[in-house]
Amino acid sequence: MPPLLQIRAVTEADLPELVRLDTEAFPSGPYPYFVLRQFFDAYGDHMLVLDDGASILGYVLATAPNRDLSWILSLAITPGLQRQGLGRKMMAGILDHLRSEGVKEVRLTVEPGNDSAVVLYRSLGFTPEGAPRKDYFGLNQHRLLMMLFL
Ligand SMILES: CC(C)(COP(=O)(O)OP(=O)(O)OC[C@H]1O[C@@H](n2cnc3c(N)ncnc32)[C@H](O)[C@@H]1OP(=O)(O)O)[C@@H](O)C(=O)NCCC(=O)NCCS
């Protein structure tokens, strides 16, 4: 990992940068500010950010466990830093955190054509739960559900 980069817990002051990064990583469907605000309020202790001292360059967000189950709600690395092992590091960090809380099962959704994400999740041990679910997030928003037992 480049020396200036650190993975750390999110703070409230990160919110504007987080919104900027989310829009950069998901240009066709970023979370609105109010959604990220509420994720921070509800799950801030399950969010990690990648920080270079000036900007937020990545983040991962999980839900707090509910009956030993957590969802990964988002993972993003800024386009210029992709393919350097940072997404994998952020996932490993949040999975360690969930494991330490006694989480037994982790679930997530991914666009079936998002090869880089699907390959990453598979390499971490996630397996698809059946075929992609049609219109899962609304019309033409199909998603593959994946799960991992910790
Ligand atoms: C998906 C994403 C988070 C991956 O982060 P990343 O830092 O680029 O991934 P890593 O460098 O840690 O790669 C880990 C592994 O994933 C796979 N992978 C990552 N990018 C890939 C690509 N473009 N093609 C094929 N496999 C890829 C590889 O197996 C890779 O391991 P390797 O480099 O040892 O071969 C990043 O591409 C991203 O932010 N994309 C936009 C937002 C997004 O789609 N998020 C996921 C939503 S479910």
XYZ file of C-alpha atoms and ligand atoms in Angstrom:
198
model
C 0.000 0.000 0.000
C 1.459 3.461 -0.883
C 3.015 4.948 2.298
C 0.693 7.935 2.692
C -2.451 5.846 2.531
C -4.137 4.584 5.647
C -7.269 2.580 6.284
C -9.092 3.988 9.286
C -12.514 4.340 10.894
C -14.796 6.945 9.335
C -15.545 10.243 11.093
C -18.401 12.673 10.626
C -16.024 15.151 8.971
C -15.457 12.611 6.161
C -19.061 12.805 4.916
C -18.625 15.387 2.103
C -15.567 13.518 0.794
C -17.416 10.220 1.069
C -20.258 11.577 -1.045
C -17.745 12.840 -3.634
C -15.999 9.485 -3.795
C -19.254 7.527 -4.007
C -20.348 9.648 -6.985
C -16.970 9.078 -8.625
C -17.104 5.297 -8.095
C -20.818 4.852 -8.905
C -21.535 7.612 -11.470
C -24.786 6.050 -12.653
C -26.271 5.544 -9.211
C -24.474 7.082 -6.252
C -26.015 7.190 -2.801
C -27.534 10.605 -2.109
C -25.934 12.587 0.724
C -28.825 11.871 3.090
C -28.441 8.110 2.624
C -24.713 8.191 3.390
C -25.458 10.460 6.351
C -27.938 7.917 7.709
C -25.582 4.988 7.031
C -22.953 6.905 9.002
C -25.392 7.490 11.860
C -26.587 3.879 11.893
C -23.432 1.983 10.915
C -20.528 4.409 11.356
C -18.732 1.868 13.516
C -18.863 -0.520 10.540
C -17.352 1.849 7.984
C -13.697 2.061 6.997
C -12.207 4.735 4.770
C -8.998 4.927 2.759
C -7.339 8.262 3.461
C -4.259 9.891 1.882
C -4.275 12.803 4.316
C -6.166 15.077 1.923
C -8.949 13.011 0.363
C -11.016 9.914 0.916
C -10.025 7.450 -1.800
C -12.021 4.393 -0.816
C -14.557 3.066 1.625
C -16.347 -0.021 2.752
C -19.609 -0.132 4.636
C -21.250 -3.025 6.477
C -24.358 -3.222 8.610
C -24.130 -3.948 12.309
C -24.842 -7.636 12.886
C -28.425 -8.741 13.106
C -28.721 -12.294 14.476
C -25.114 -13.071 13.443
C -25.712 -11.749 9.905
C -24.255 -8.594 8.333
C -24.576 -7.095 4.876
C -21.818 -5.337 2.997
C -23.664 -2.312 1.614
C -20.850 -0.678 -0.310
C -17.240 -1.003 -1.396
C -15.447 1.520 -3.583
C -11.906 2.479 -4.511
C -11.229 5.648 -6.490
C -10.676 4.730 -10.173
C -7.023 5.852 -10.214
C -6.094 3.462 -7.384
C -7.980 0.379 -8.490
C -6.201 -2.910 -9.116
C -3.576 -2.310 -6.413
C -4.988 -4.634 -3.784
C -6.784 -1.876 -1.865
C -10.324 -3.196 -2.325
C -9.151 -6.557 -1.056
C -7.483 -4.893 1.969
C -10.609 -2.943 2.844
C -12.766 -6.061 2.574
C -10.306 -8.006 4.730
C -10.432 -5.198 7.327
C -14.209 -5.139 7.579
C -14.479 -8.950 7.560
C -11.987 -9.127 10.449
C -14.092 -6.604 12.326
C -17.288 -8.572 11.696
C -15.582 -11.820 12.695
C -14.447 -10.246 15.972
C -18.083 -9.389 16.710
C -19.169 -12.988 16.229
C -20.781 -12.524 12.824
C -21.354 -15.885 11.179
C -22.711 -14.911 7.784
C -22.011 -11.989 5.460
C -24.151 -11.171 2.456
C -23.910 -8.668 -0.368
C -25.367 -7.843 -3.761
C -23.400 -7.115 -6.903
C -24.286 -6.237 -10.478
C -23.852 -9.534 -12.363
C -21.639 -7.828 -15.015
C -19.320 -6.181 -12.488
C -16.523 -8.665 -13.129
C -13.868 -7.003 -10.974
C -16.150 -7.009 -7.931
C -17.464 -10.542 -8.536
C -13.916 -11.901 -8.951
C -12.780 -10.100 -5.802
C -15.709 -11.412 -3.743
C -15.216 -14.947 -5.042
C -11.529 -14.807 -4.163
C -12.513 -13.865 -0.603
C -14.729 -16.947 -0.384
C -18.132 -15.458 -1.233
C -20.349 -17.762 -3.259
C -23.374 -16.795 -5.347
C -26.779 -17.651 -3.980
C -28.303 -19.039 -7.149
C -28.715 -17.103 -10.381
C -28.859 -13.285 -10.553
C -32.173 -11.956 -9.232
C -34.100 -10.112 -11.933
C -35.245 -6.558 -11.118
C -33.878 -6.955 -7.579
C -33.384 -3.180 -7.182
C -36.215 -2.241 -9.562
C -36.742 -2.499 -13.310
C -33.605 -3.804 -15.095
C -31.573 -3.550 -11.905
C -30.627 -7.201 -11.635
C -28.318 -8.283 -8.841
C -26.346 -11.355 -7.881
C -26.598 -12.187 -4.183
C -23.430 -13.569 -2.638
C -22.767 -15.005 0.787
C -19.826 -15.912 2.979
C -19.816 -17.969 6.166
C -17.162 -16.689 8.543
C -14.632 -3.491 -7.141
C -13.488 -2.667 -6.557
C -13.870 -2.189 -5.165
C -12.229 -3.534 -6.489
O -11.226 -2.799 -5.829
P -9.704 -2.889 -6.275
O -8.890 -2.165 -5.268
O -9.581 -2.444 -7.682
O -9.456 -4.447 -6.198
P -8.098 -5.170 -5.800
O -6.937 -4.504 -6.459
O -8.045 -5.321 -4.326
O -8.306 -6.555 -6.517
C -8.565 -7.698 -5.809
C -8.882 -8.803 -6.793
O -10.112 -8.515 -7.450
C -10.007 -8.957 -8.790
N -10.077 -7.809 -9.664
C -10.021 -6.498 -9.315
N -10.166 -5.717 -10.404
C -10.306 -6.554 -11.451
C -10.505 -6.360 -12.842
N -10.576 -5.116 -13.387
N -10.641 -7.449 -13.613
C -10.572 -8.692 -13.088
N -10.390 -8.941 -11.773
C -10.261 -7.888 -10.979
C -8.698 -9.677 -8.915
O -8.894 -11.011 -8.518
C -7.879 -8.972 -7.903
O -6.809 -9.716 -7.431
P -5.414 -9.685 -8.242
O -5.109 -8.233 -8.530
O -4.463 -10.312 -7.258
O -5.638 -10.465 -9.479
C -13.180 -1.433 -7.478
O -12.973 -1.885 -8.786
C -14.264 -0.360 -7.480
O -14.311 0.503 -6.600
N -15.161 -0.400 -8.482
C -16.230 0.608 -8.614
C -17.264 0.455 -7.516
C -17.799 -0.960 -7.445
O -18.171 -1.549 -8.458
N -17.883 -1.494 -6.210
C -18.402 -2.815 -5.959
C -19.876 -2.760 -5.825
S -20.567 -4.350 -5.398
